[in-house]
Amino acid sequence: MITYILSLVFAVVWVAVTGSATLHNLIFGFALSTLVLWIVRDEMGARGYWRRLGRILSLLALFLKELALSAWKVAVLVMSPRMDLKPGIFAFPLTVTRDFEITLLANLITLTPGTLSVDVSEDRKTLFVHAIDCSDIEATKRDIANGFERKIMEAFR
Amino acid sequence: MTTAETIISYAVWLALVVLCVSFLLTVWRVIKGPTLPDRVVALDMLTGIVIGFIALIAIRTGFTLYIDIAISLGLVGFLATVAFARFILSRGNREAPKGDMMKTFTASVPEPRRKSAARRPSGTGPAVRRKAKK
Amino acid sequence: MMDILLAAITALLILGGAGFALVAAIGLNRLPDLYTRMHAASKAGTVGSGLLLLAVGVHAGDLPTFARALAGFFFFVLTAPISAHLLAMAAHKVGYPLCAESVRDEMKDYDKRI
């Protein structure tokens, strides 16, 4: 059921992106998205899809907010006459385990104010993060763990 | 010309000037370096600025097809940066500034080992090969 | 009245985008080392070009164009952190140093092991 609704949404997106709102194009988009969803059908088997969708959307909202905030913070930092920098790289212990979640978390960290993910250790347990302000690392770690990491767990577990 | 068009044309004009200034500043970073990754970051930034220029031209001419050009330029810029990152990884560090490194870092590395690391031609040879195997 | 409001929003987006691009360029020149410069380029720079793209979508005023501009915006916002991350990882693995002001580097032990 949910797959059909999702492919309908994709079809509408297809119509919007291709820019010709005809019936033929809608049907073609629907067929195309059904095909795409059929290809990834194994990953789609999870339950509670709507609830999850809501959480993904809230993750997206958080992402946009943090992006705006971080761009603003960089702007303020750069324009301040005396830059007070304490840059450094710290290790962040990961709770999420799957590659996909780590990727998402790393991307979100890069777009949070003052942090930029550099590398993941081979055993996928540590994420190395470069921070512009390393004066209070514990607080930064706590923010990431309670903010993004928990949201990702909620959305994809 | 209506008021709306006037507002937009002034904004576009001002933004073009601002983008020109930022373009020149970024080019200055590309010229100055001092290392290859610095230049790559600046080149990545240049792509972003050029995308901004394309967007402004799209607004000025009213020709929205420019959006597609901007998206494809973004794609090319992204791929170029990825390729540069791979290149940096495989080439190794040939321009390490000696005095710049934090003292604690150099002190923690035993002397003979550092020399051998510097002599190794491809820098992180084994690490790269291990990565590629995965 | 409506078109003036739309024009004001577009102008705001245009000026905001150009301003962020300028800030990123200044940051690129003022910040002390590669990693901090990456902060400026990957955040302010991306937001700058993204806002300019959004401005095109708003200015055109029809849905397909806006959707395309939005898709472009998300594309940039999603690829910028990936390229920054790759570049930082490559630079650090190969041994480009952090600037002298840096207070810590917990990754150096990890790099030494491999």
mmCIF file of C-alpha atoms in Angstrom:
data_model
loop_
_atom_site.group_PDB
_atom_site.id
_atom_site.type_symbol
_atom_site.label_atom_id
_atom_site.label_comp_id
_atom_site.label_asym_id
_atom_site.label_seq_id
_atom_site.Cartn_x
_atom_site.Cartn_y
_atom_site.Cartn_z
ATOM 1 C CA MET A 1 0.000 0.000 0.000
ATOM 2 C CA ILE A 2 2.562 2.478 1.173
ATOM 3 C CA THR A 3 4.697 1.711 -1.832
ATOM 4 C CA TYR A 4 1.953 2.882 -4.155
ATOM 5 C CA ILE A 5 1.479 6.145 -2.301
ATOM 6 C CA LEU A 6 5.205 6.662 -2.330
ATOM 7 C CA SER A 7 5.456 6.009 -6.038
ATOM 8 C CA LEU A 8 2.605 8.443 -6.603
ATOM 9 C CA VAL A 9 4.568 11.066 -4.684
ATOM 10 C CA PHE A 10 7.608 10.255 -6.788
ATOM 11 C CA ALA A 11 5.485 10.545 -9.935
ATOM 12 C CA VAL A 12 4.364 14.032 -8.885
ATOM 13 C CA VAL A 13 7.985 14.977 -8.205
ATOM 14 C CA TRP A 14 8.872 13.606 -11.645
ATOM 15 C CA VAL A 15 6.204 15.757 -13.271
ATOM 16 C CA ALA A 16 7.415 18.809 -11.390
ATOM 17 C CA VAL A 17 11.038 18.225 -12.285
ATOM 18 C CA THR A 18 10.499 17.403 -15.953
ATOM 19 C CA GLY A 19 8.225 20.417 -16.184
ATOM 20 C CA SER A 20 5.428 19.094 -18.397
ATOM 21 C CA ALA A 21 2.229 18.431 -16.452
ATOM 22 C CA THR A 22 0.467 16.059 -18.851
ATOM 23 C CA LEU A 23 -1.287 12.800 -18.086
ATOM 24 C CA HIS A 24 1.196 10.824 -20.153
ATOM 25 C CA ASN A 25 4.085 12.217 -18.230
ATOM 26 C CA LEU A 26 2.400 11.438 -14.909
ATOM 27 C CA ILE A 27 1.799 7.846 -15.964
ATOM 28 C CA PHE A 28 5.364 7.528 -17.176
ATOM 29 C CA GLY A 29 6.624 8.938 -13.890
ATOM 30 C CA PHE A 30 4.436 6.511 -11.975
ATOM 31 C CA ALA A 31 5.780 3.566 -13.955
ATOM 32 C CA LEU A 32 9.321 4.771 -13.486
ATOM 33 C CA SER A 33 8.980 5.230 -9.723
ATOM 34 C CA THR A 34 7.269 1.852 -9.381
ATOM 35 C CA LEU A 35 10.210 0.310 -11.176
ATOM 36 C CA VAL A 36 12.671 2.120 -8.919
ATOM 37 C CA LEU A 37 10.799 1.112 -5.763
ATOM 38 C CA TRP A 38 10.627 -2.453 -7.021
ATOM 39 C CA ILE A 39 14.404 -2.466 -7.362
ATOM 40 C CA VAL A 40 14.869 -1.394 -3.739
ATOM 41 C CA ARG A 41 11.940 -3.454 -2.412
ATOM 42 C CA ASP A 42 14.080 -5.336 0.123
ATOM 43 C CA GLU A 43 15.001 -2.158 1.925
ATOM 44 C CA MET A 44 11.385 -1.024 1.984
ATOM 45 C CA GLY A 45 10.051 -3.958 4.001
ATOM 46 C CA ALA A 46 10.048 -2.187 7.347
ATOM 47 C CA ARG A 47 6.890 -1.445 9.301
ATOM 48 C CA GLY A 48 5.503 1.831 10.573
ATOM 49 C CA TYR A 49 6.347 3.767 7.495
ATOM 50 C CA TRP A 50 4.265 6.862 8.127
ATOM 51 C CA ARG A 51 5.629 7.393 11.600
ATOM 52 C CA ARG A 52 9.069 6.982 10.169
ATOM 53 C CA LEU A 53 8.317 9.427 7.386
ATOM 54 C CA GLY A 54 7.353 12.034 9.975
ATOM 55 C CA ARG A 55 10.611 11.492 11.799
ATOM 56 C CA ILE A 56 12.603 11.714 8.594
ATOM 57 C CA LEU A 57 10.872 15.011 7.846
ATOM 58 C CA SER A 58 11.695 16.316 11.316
ATOM 59 C CA LEU A 59 15.304 15.252 10.727
ATOM 60 C CA LEU A 60 15.218 17.234 7.490
ATOM 61 C CA ALA A 61 13.853 20.287 9.308
ATOM 62 C CA LEU A 62 16.596 19.997 11.920
ATOM 63 C CA PHE A 63 19.153 19.672 9.132
ATOM 64 C CA LEU A 64 17.998 22.869 7.409
ATOM 65 C CA LYS A 65 17.918 24.765 10.679
ATOM 66 C CA GLU A 66 21.426 23.674 11.595
ATOM 67 C CA LEU A 67 22.679 24.528 8.110
ATOM 68 C CA ALA A 68 21.368 28.068 8.379
ATOM 69 C CA LEU A 69 22.768 28.406 11.881
ATOM 70 C CA SER A 70 26.191 27.082 10.931
ATOM 71 C CA ALA A 71 26.511 29.328 7.885
ATOM 72 C CA TRP A 72 25.602 32.250 10.112
ATOM 73 C CA LYS A 73 28.141 31.251 12.759
ATOM 74 C CA VAL A 74 30.908 30.915 10.177
ATOM 75 C CA ALA A 75 29.943 34.332 8.830
ATOM 76 C CA VAL A 76 30.099 35.897 12.291
ATOM 77 C CA LEU A 77 33.422 34.217 13.008
ATOM 78 C CA VAL A 78 34.985 35.325 9.754
ATOM 79 C CA MET A 79 33.784 38.892 10.038
ATOM 80 C CA SER A 80 34.860 39.359 13.651
ATOM 81 C CA PRO A 81 37.979 41.527 13.736
ATOM 82 C CA ARG A 82 39.975 39.251 16.048
ATOM 83 C CA MET A 83 39.432 35.615 15.270
ATOM 84 C CA ASP A 84 39.641 33.567 18.444
ATOM 85 C CA LEU A 85 40.274 30.061 17.167
ATOM 86 C CA LYS A 86 40.904 26.873 19.060
ATOM 87 C CA PRO A 87 40.710 24.339 16.246
ATOM 88 C CA GLY A 88 41.375 20.655 16.730
ATOM 89 C CA ILE A 89 40.262 17.143 15.909
ATOM 90 C CA PHE A 90 38.403 15.077 18.477
ATOM 91 C CA ALA A 91 37.189 11.491 18.427
ATOM 92 C CA PHE A 92 33.458 10.935 18.683
ATOM 93 C CA PRO A 93 32.339 7.453 19.796
ATOM 94 C CA LEU A 94 29.612 6.241 17.453
ATOM 95 C CA THR A 95 26.452 4.562 18.664
ATOM 96 C CA VAL A 96 24.960 4.060 15.198
ATOM 97 C CA THR A 97 26.435 1.097 13.393
ATOM 98 C CA ARG A 98 25.149 0.852 9.859
ATOM 99 C CA ASP A 99 27.149 2.460 7.064
ATOM 100 C CA PHE A 100 24.171 4.436 5.865
ATOM 101 C CA GLU A 101 23.541 5.927 9.287
ATOM 102 C CA ILE A 102 27.192 6.774 9.772
ATOM 103 C CA THR A 103 27.224 8.535 6.418
ATOM 104 C CA LEU A 104 24.149 10.531 7.324
ATOM 105 C CA LEU A 105 25.536 11.438 10.731
ATOM 106 C CA ALA A 106 28.858 12.492 9.222
ATOM 107 C CA ASN A 107 27.071 14.731 6.727
ATOM 108 C CA LEU A 108 24.911 16.270 9.429
ATOM 109 C CA ILE A 109 27.949 16.906 11.615
ATOM 110 C CA THR A 110 29.672 18.653 8.745
ATOM 111 C CA LEU A 111 26.754 21.021 8.473
ATOM 112 C CA THR A 112 26.454 21.782 12.178
ATOM 113 C CA PRO A 113 28.042 24.948 13.509
ATOM 114 C CA GLY A 114 31.797 24.696 13.819
ATOM 115 C CA THR A 115 32.266 20.985 13.203
ATOM 116 C CA LEU A 116 33.433 19.027 10.165
ATOM 117 C CA SER A 117 33.731 15.251 10.059
ATOM 118 C CA VAL A 118 37.121 14.079 8.841
ATOM 119 C CA ASP A 119 37.258 10.288 8.980
ATOM 120 C CA VAL A 120 35.736 7.088 10.305
ATOM 121 C CA SER A 121 37.945 4.491 11.942
ATOM 122 C CA GLU A 122 38.270 1.093 10.282
ATOM 123 C CA ASP A 123 36.132 -0.640 12.904
ATOM 124 C CA ARG A 124 33.375 1.960 12.439
ATOM 125 C CA LYS A 125 33.278 2.841 16.106
ATOM 126 C CA THR A 126 34.851 6.269 16.081
ATOM 127 C CA LEU A 127 34.177 9.331 14.025
ATOM 128 C CA PHE A 128 36.924 11.927 13.866
ATOM 129 C CA VAL A 129 35.531 15.427 13.877
ATOM 130 C CA HIS A 130 37.369 18.679 13.258
ATOM 131 C CA ALA A 131 35.981 21.504 15.334
ATOM 132 C CA ILE A 132 36.723 25.199 15.050
ATOM 133 C CA ASP A 133 36.212 25.688 18.767
ATOM 134 C CA CYS A 134 37.649 22.898 20.870
ATOM 135 C CA SER A 135 37.307 24.636 24.226
ATOM 136 C CA ASP A 136 34.401 22.452 25.396
ATOM 137 C CA ILE A 137 34.551 19.127 23.610
ATOM 138 C CA GLU A 138 32.340 17.243 26.034
ATOM 139 C CA ALA A 139 29.467 19.638 25.385
ATOM 140 C CA THR A 140 29.901 19.301 21.627
ATOM 141 C CA LYS A 141 29.937 15.515 21.879
ATOM 142 C CA ARG A 142 26.831 15.584 24.041
ATOM 143 C CA ASP A 143 25.054 17.855 21.566
ATOM 144 C CA ILE A 144 25.782 15.503 18.669
ATOM 145 C CA ALA A 145 24.801 12.383 20.601
ATOM 146 C CA ASN A 146 21.545 13.830 21.942
ATOM 147 C CA GLY A 147 20.619 15.736 18.802
ATOM 148 C CA PHE A 148 21.462 14.139 15.482
ATOM 149 C CA GLU A 149 22.411 10.659 16.586
ATOM 150 C CA ARG A 150 19.210 10.134 18.555
ATOM 151 C CA LYS A 151 17.105 11.542 15.714
ATOM 152 C CA ILE A 152 18.769 9.233 13.215
ATOM 153 C CA MET A 153 18.165 6.243 15.490
ATOM 154 C CA GLU A 154 14.509 7.227 15.825
ATOM 155 C CA ALA A 155 14.071 7.658 12.109
ATOM 156 C CA PHE A 156 15.783 4.529 10.853
ATOM 157 C CA ARG A 157 15.478 1.940 13.603
ATOM 158 C CA MET B 1 9.769 49.378 -15.519
ATOM 159 C CA THR B 2 7.639 48.448 -12.532
ATOM 160 C CA THR B 3 8.783 48.706 -8.937
ATOM 161 C CA ALA B 4 9.307 44.964 -8.651
ATOM 162 C CA GLU B 5 11.568 44.863 -11.678
ATOM 163 C CA THR B 6 13.550 47.813 -10.356
ATOM 164 C CA ILE B 7 14.098 46.114 -7.000
ATOM 165 C CA ILE B 8 15.286 42.923 -8.642
ATOM 166 C CA SER B 9 17.540 44.618 -11.163
ATOM 167 C CA TYR B 10 19.277 46.618 -8.426
ATOM 168 C CA ALA B 11 19.649 43.515 -6.259
ATOM 169 C CA VAL B 12 21.096 41.524 -9.151
ATOM 170 C CA TRP B 13 23.487 44.330 -9.998
ATOM 171 C CA LEU B 14 24.722 44.587 -6.417
ATOM 172 C CA ALA B 15 25.004 40.824 -6.087
ATOM 173 C CA LEU B 16 27.044 40.625 -9.290
ATOM 174 C CA VAL B 17 29.524 43.109 -7.846
ATOM 175 C CA VAL B 18 29.706 41.205 -4.548
ATOM 176 C CA LEU B 19 30.206 37.909 -6.369
ATOM 177 C CA CYS B 20 32.964 39.454 -8.486
ATOM 178 C CA VAL B 21 34.779 40.508 -5.318
ATOM 179 C CA SER B 22 34.421 37.075 -3.765
ATOM 180 C CA PHE B 23 35.536 35.463 -7.023
ATOM 181 C CA LEU B 24 38.722 37.518 -6.990
ATOM 182 C CA LEU B 25 39.355 36.746 -3.304
ATOM 183 C CA THR B 26 38.967 33.030 -3.992
ATOM 184 C CA VAL B 27 41.266 33.234 -7.004
ATOM 185 C CA TRP B 28 43.788 34.877 -4.710
ATOM 186 C CA ARG B 29 43.630 31.824 -2.448
ATOM 187 C CA VAL B 30 44.107 29.542 -5.456
ATOM 188 C CA ILE B 31 47.215 31.475 -6.470
ATOM 189 C CA LYS B 32 48.599 31.756 -2.963
ATOM 190 C CA GLY B 33 48.131 28.145 -2.005
ATOM 191 C CA PRO B 34 50.269 27.252 -0.084
ATOM 192 C CA THR B 35 49.402 23.559 -0.406
ATOM 193 C CA LEU B 36 47.484 21.543 -2.965
ATOM 194 C CA PRO B 37 44.448 20.828 -0.723
ATOM 195 C CA ASP B 38 44.139 24.567 -0.071
ATOM 196 C CA ARG B 39 43.925 25.147 -3.795
ATOM 197 C CA VAL B 40 41.395 22.368 -4.204
ATOM 198 C CA VAL B 41 39.181 23.872 -1.506
ATOM 199 C CA ALA B 42 39.421 27.224 -3.248
ATOM 200 C CA LEU B 43 38.598 25.667 -6.631
ATOM 201 C CA ASP B 44 35.569 23.960 -5.107
ATOM 202 C CA MET B 45 34.505 27.336 -3.765
ATOM 203 C CA LEU B 46 35.048 28.859 -7.239
ATOM 204 C CA THR B 47 32.570 26.372 -8.679
ATOM 205 C CA GLY B 48 30.050 27.472 -6.076
ATOM 206 C CA ILE B 49 30.570 31.129 -6.977
ATOM 207 C CA VAL B 50 30.204 30.408 -10.692
ATOM 208 C CA ILE B 51 26.934 28.603 -9.934
ATOM 209 C CA GLY B 52 25.871 31.797 -8.200
ATOM 210 C CA PHE B 53 26.792 33.802 -11.307
ATOM 211 C CA ILE B 54 24.753 31.442 -13.485
ATOM 212 C CA ALA B 55 21.768 31.826 -11.157
ATOM 213 C CA LEU B 56 22.040 35.607 -11.342
ATOM 214 C CA ILE B 57 22.216 35.494 -15.132
ATOM 215 C CA ALA B 58 19.130 33.259 -15.118
ATOM 216 C CA ILE B 59 17.274 35.904 -13.114
ATOM 217 C CA ARG B 60 18.533 38.728 -15.308
ATOM 218 C CA THR B 61 17.625 37.108 -18.609
ATOM 219 C CA GLY B 62 14.544 35.251 -17.359
ATOM 220 C CA PHE B 63 15.871 32.117 -19.014
ATOM 221 C CA THR B 64 15.245 29.382 -16.437
ATOM 222 C CA LEU B 65 17.041 26.701 -18.424
ATOM 223 C CA TYR B 66 20.164 28.054 -16.744
ATOM 224 C CA ILE B 67 19.152 26.158 -13.608
ATOM 225 C CA ASP B 68 19.960 22.889 -15.347
ATOM 226 C CA ILE B 69 23.333 24.255 -16.370
ATOM 227 C CA ALA B 70 23.985 25.270 -12.762
ATOM 228 C CA ILE B 71 23.056 21.791 -11.519
ATOM 229 C CA SER B 72 25.321 20.085 -14.030
ATOM 230 C CA LEU B 73 28.156 22.434 -13.168
ATOM 231 C CA GLY B 74 27.623 21.538 -9.519
ATOM 232 C CA LEU B 75 27.839 17.864 -10.431
ATOM 233 C CA VAL B 76 31.051 18.381 -12.386
ATOM 234 C CA GLY B 77 32.531 20.425 -9.548
ATOM 235 C CA PHE B 78 31.646 17.742 -7.014
ATOM 236 C CA LEU B 79 33.191 15.005 -9.143
ATOM 237 C CA ALA B 80 36.303 17.117 -9.695
ATOM 238 C CA THR B 81 36.713 17.595 -5.946
ATOM 239 C CA VAL B 82 36.276 13.874 -5.331
ATOM 240 C CA ALA B 83 38.858 13.120 -8.006
ATOM 241 C CA PHE B 84 41.251 15.647 -6.450
ATOM 242 C CA ALA B 85 40.790 14.049 -3.048
ATOM 243 C CA ARG B 86 41.677 10.649 -4.482
ATOM 244 C CA PHE B 87 44.654 12.216 -6.198
ATOM 245 C CA ILE B 88 45.891 13.817 -2.974
ATOM 246 C CA LEU B 89 45.507 10.503 -1.200
ATOM 247 C CA SER B 90 47.474 8.569 -3.803
ATOM 248 C CA ARG B 91 50.136 11.192 -4.410
ATOM 249 C CA GLY B 92 51.108 11.655 -0.796
ATOM 250 C CA ASN B 93 52.466 14.756 0.836
ATOM 251 C CA ARG B 94 55.343 16.287 -1.063
ATOM 252 C CA GLU B 95 55.144 19.787 0.305
ATOM 253 C CA ALA B 96 54.953 19.372 4.074
ATOM 254 C CA PRO B 97 56.018 22.666 5.594
ATOM 255 C CA LYS B 98 58.637 21.766 8.172
ATOM 256 C CA GLY B 99 58.279 24.509 10.751
ATOM 257 C CA ASP B 100 54.516 24.713 10.677
ATOM 258 C CA MET B 101 53.656 21.443 12.345
ATOM 259 C CA MET B 102 52.519 21.475 15.942
ATOM 260 C CA LYS B 103 55.484 20.717 18.166
ATOM 261 C CA THR B 104 53.654 18.018 20.084
ATOM 262 C CA PHE B 105 52.945 16.131 16.890
ATOM 263 C CA THR B 106 56.528 15.964 15.697
ATOM 264 C CA ALA B 107 57.812 15.248 19.188
ATOM 265 C CA SER B 108 55.560 12.224 19.553
ATOM 266 C CA VAL B 109 56.912 10.560 16.418
ATOM 267 C CA PRO B 110 60.208 8.704 16.809
ATOM 268 C CA GLU B 111 62.956 10.136 14.635
ATOM 269 C CA PRO B 112 63.856 7.157 12.389
ATOM 270 C CA ARG B 113 60.250 6.412 11.654
ATOM 271 C CA ARG B 114 59.524 9.895 10.489
ATOM 272 C CA LYS B 115 62.389 9.732 8.043
ATOM 273 C CA SER B 116 61.185 6.486 6.552
ATOM 274 C CA ALA B 117 57.704 7.901 6.223
ATOM 275 C CA ALA B 118 59.060 10.881 4.344
ATOM 276 C CA ARG B 119 61.078 8.688 2.011
ATOM 277 C CA ARG B 120 58.215 6.472 1.024
ATOM 278 C CA PRO B 121 57.322 7.607 -2.501
ATOM 279 C CA SER B 122 53.551 7.327 -2.472
ATOM 280 C CA GLY B 123 53.060 8.600 1.066
ATOM 281 C CA THR B 124 50.404 6.347 2.524
ATOM 282 C CA GLY B 125 51.045 3.501 0.135
ATOM 283 C CA PRO B 126 49.866 0.552 2.241
ATOM 284 C CA ALA B 127 46.841 2.366 3.586
ATOM 285 C CA VAL B 128 45.691 3.323 0.119
ATOM 286 C CA ARG B 129 46.133 -0.179 -1.177
ATOM 287 C CA ARG B 130 44.170 -1.594 1.724
ATOM 288 C CA LYS B 131 41.362 0.866 1.107
ATOM 289 C CA ALA B 132 41.201 -0.009 -2.565
ATOM 290 C CA LYS B 133 40.922 -3.693 -1.848
ATOM 291 C CA LYS B 134 37.714 -3.277 0.143
ATOM 292 C CA MET C 1 1.405 44.356 -4.182
ATOM 293 C CA MET C 2 1.977 40.620 -4.497
ATOM 294 C CA ASP C 3 4.671 41.016 -7.129
ATOM 295 C CA ILE C 4 6.508 43.564 -4.995
ATOM 296 C CA LEU C 5 6.512 41.141 -2.078
ATOM 297 C CA LEU C 6 7.820 38.396 -4.356
ATOM 298 C CA ALA C 7 10.465 40.751 -5.701
ATOM 299 C CA ALA C 8 11.477 41.671 -2.159
ATOM 300 C CA ILE C 9 11.865 37.995 -1.223
ATOM 301 C CA THR C 10 13.896 37.359 -4.369
ATOM 302 C CA ALA C 11 16.094 40.374 -3.695
ATOM 303 C CA LEU C 12 16.625 39.223 -0.126
ATOM 304 C CA LEU C 13 17.622 35.746 -1.319
ATOM 305 C CA ILE C 14 19.954 37.202 -3.948
ATOM 306 C CA LEU C 15 21.685 39.551 -1.518
ATOM 307 C CA GLY C 16 21.854 36.893 1.188
ATOM 308 C CA GLY C 17 23.395 34.388 -1.192
ATOM 309 C CA ALA C 18 25.940 36.879 -2.498
ATOM 310 C CA GLY C 19 26.749 37.944 1.067
ATOM 311 C CA PHE C 20 27.388 34.370 2.180
ATOM 312 C CA ALA C 21 29.583 33.787 -0.876
ATOM 313 C CA LEU C 22 31.584 36.895 0.029
ATOM 314 C CA VAL C 23 31.904 35.768 3.650
ATOM 315 C CA ALA C 24 33.117 32.358 2.499
ATOM 316 C CA ALA C 25 35.703 33.979 0.228
ATOM 317 C CA ILE C 26 36.923 36.244 3.026
ATOM 318 C CA GLY C 27 37.066 33.262 5.354
ATOM 319 C CA LEU C 28 39.065 31.353 2.797
ATOM 320 C CA ASN C 29 41.684 34.082 2.973
ATOM 321 C CA ARG C 30 41.597 34.867 6.679
ATOM 322 C CA LEU C 31 41.456 31.454 8.329
ATOM 323 C CA PRO C 32 44.819 29.944 9.270
ATOM 324 C CA ASP C 33 44.832 26.400 7.900
ATOM 325 C CA LEU C 34 43.273 23.991 5.443
ATOM 326 C CA TYR C 35 40.769 22.448 7.834
ATOM 327 C CA THR C 36 39.350 25.700 9.124
ATOM 328 C CA ARG C 37 39.153 27.040 5.567
ATOM 329 C CA MET C 38 37.095 24.023 4.709
ATOM 330 C CA HIS C 39 34.548 25.114 7.312
ATOM 331 C CA ALA C 40 34.102 28.415 5.506
ATOM 332 C CA ALA C 41 33.929 26.941 2.018
ATOM 333 C CA SER C 42 31.653 24.010 2.779
ATOM 334 C CA LYS C 43 29.099 25.890 4.878
ATOM 335 C CA ALA C 44 28.914 29.529 3.890
ATOM 336 C CA GLY C 45 29.825 28.817 0.266
ATOM 337 C CA THR C 46 27.171 26.156 -0.166
ATOM 338 C CA VAL C 47 24.498 28.232 1.486
ATOM 339 C CA GLY C 48 25.476 31.133 -0.758
ATOM 340 C CA SER C 49 25.071 29.341 -4.071
ATOM 341 C CA GLY C 50 22.025 27.452 -2.755
ATOM 342 C CA LEU C 51 20.236 30.691 -1.847
ATOM 343 C CA LEU C 52 20.986 32.149 -5.289
ATOM 344 C CA LEU C 53 19.485 29.065 -6.937
ATOM 345 C CA LEU C 54 16.398 29.344 -4.741
ATOM 346 C CA ALA C 55 16.119 32.965 -5.796
ATOM 347 C CA VAL C 56 15.844 31.851 -9.441
ATOM 348 C CA GLY C 57 13.027 29.482 -8.476
ATOM 349 C CA VAL C 58 11.130 32.144 -6.538
ATOM 350 C CA HIS C 59 11.645 34.731 -9.245
ATOM 351 C CA ALA C 60 10.336 32.474 -12.016
ATOM 352 C CA GLY C 61 7.173 31.931 -10.002
ATOM 353 C CA ASP C 62 6.012 28.678 -11.581
ATOM 354 C CA LEU C 63 6.066 25.302 -9.921
ATOM 355 C CA PRO C 64 8.276 23.251 -12.286
ATOM 356 C CA THR C 65 11.054 25.830 -12.178
ATOM 357 C CA PHE C 66 10.791 26.143 -8.425
ATOM 358 C CA ALA C 67 10.899 22.367 -8.013
ATOM 359 C CA ARG C 68 13.998 22.210 -10.195
ATOM 360 C CA ALA C 69 15.673 24.979 -8.245
ATOM 361 C CA LEU C 70 14.788 23.209 -5.000
ATOM 362 C CA ALA C 71 16.226 19.959 -6.348
ATOM 363 C CA GLY C 72 19.417 21.813 -7.258
ATOM 364 C CA PHE C 73 19.574 23.360 -3.794
ATOM 365 C CA PHE C 74 19.297 19.972 -2.108
ATOM 366 C CA PHE C 75 21.840 18.535 -4.487
ATOM 367 C CA PHE C 76 24.410 21.149 -3.486
ATOM 368 C CA VAL C 77 23.627 20.916 0.191
ATOM 369 C CA LEU C 78 24.036 17.127 0.128
ATOM 370 C CA THR C 79 27.220 16.996 -1.957
ATOM 371 C CA ALA C 80 29.167 19.789 -0.252
ATOM 372 C CA PRO C 81 29.739 17.956 3.048
ATOM 373 C CA ILE C 82 30.771 14.812 1.187
ATOM 374 C CA SER C 83 33.444 16.571 -0.828
ATOM 375 C CA ALA C 84 34.654 18.492 2.233
ATOM 376 C CA HIS C 85 34.824 15.284 4.232
ATOM 377 C CA LEU C 86 36.732 13.436 1.487
ATOM 378 C CA LEU C 87 39.200 16.255 1.070
ATOM 379 C CA ALA C 88 39.791 16.619 4.821
ATOM 380 C CA MET C 89 40.271 12.875 5.179
ATOM 381 C CA ALA C 90 42.731 12.722 2.280
ATOM 382 C CA ALA C 91 44.685 15.732 3.524
ATOM 383 C CA HIS C 92 44.913 14.427 7.063
ATOM 384 C CA LYS C 93 45.892 10.893 6.038
ATOM 385 C CA VAL C 94 48.635 12.204 3.829
ATOM 386 C CA GLY C 95 49.906 14.391 6.648
ATOM 387 C CA TYR C 96 49.064 17.993 5.951
ATOM 388 C CA PRO C 97 49.412 19.550 9.400
ATOM 389 C CA LEU C 98 46.883 21.450 11.415
ATOM 390 C CA CYS C 99 47.667 25.073 12.124
ATOM 391 C CA ALA C 100 49.778 26.071 15.099
ATOM 392 C CA GLU C 101 46.790 27.290 17.095
ATOM 393 C CA SER C 102 45.265 23.815 17.119
ATOM 394 C CA VAL C 103 44.714 22.505 20.614
ATOM 395 C CA ARG C 104 44.391 18.777 19.971
ATOM 396 C CA ASP C 105 44.459 16.063 17.340
ATOM 397 C CA GLU C 106 43.001 12.778 18.522
ATOM 398 C CA MET C 107 43.243 11.381 15.032
ATOM 399 C CA LYS C 108 47.029 11.349 14.762
ATOM 400 C CA ASP C 109 47.382 8.104 16.728
ATOM 401 C CA TYR C 110 44.893 6.485 14.431
ATOM 402 C CA ASP C 111 46.781 7.658 11.368
ATOM 403 C CA LYS C 112 50.057 6.348 12.720
ATOM 404 C CA ARG C 113 48.656 2.846 13.151
ATOM 405 C CA ILE C 114 47.876 2.297 9.501
#
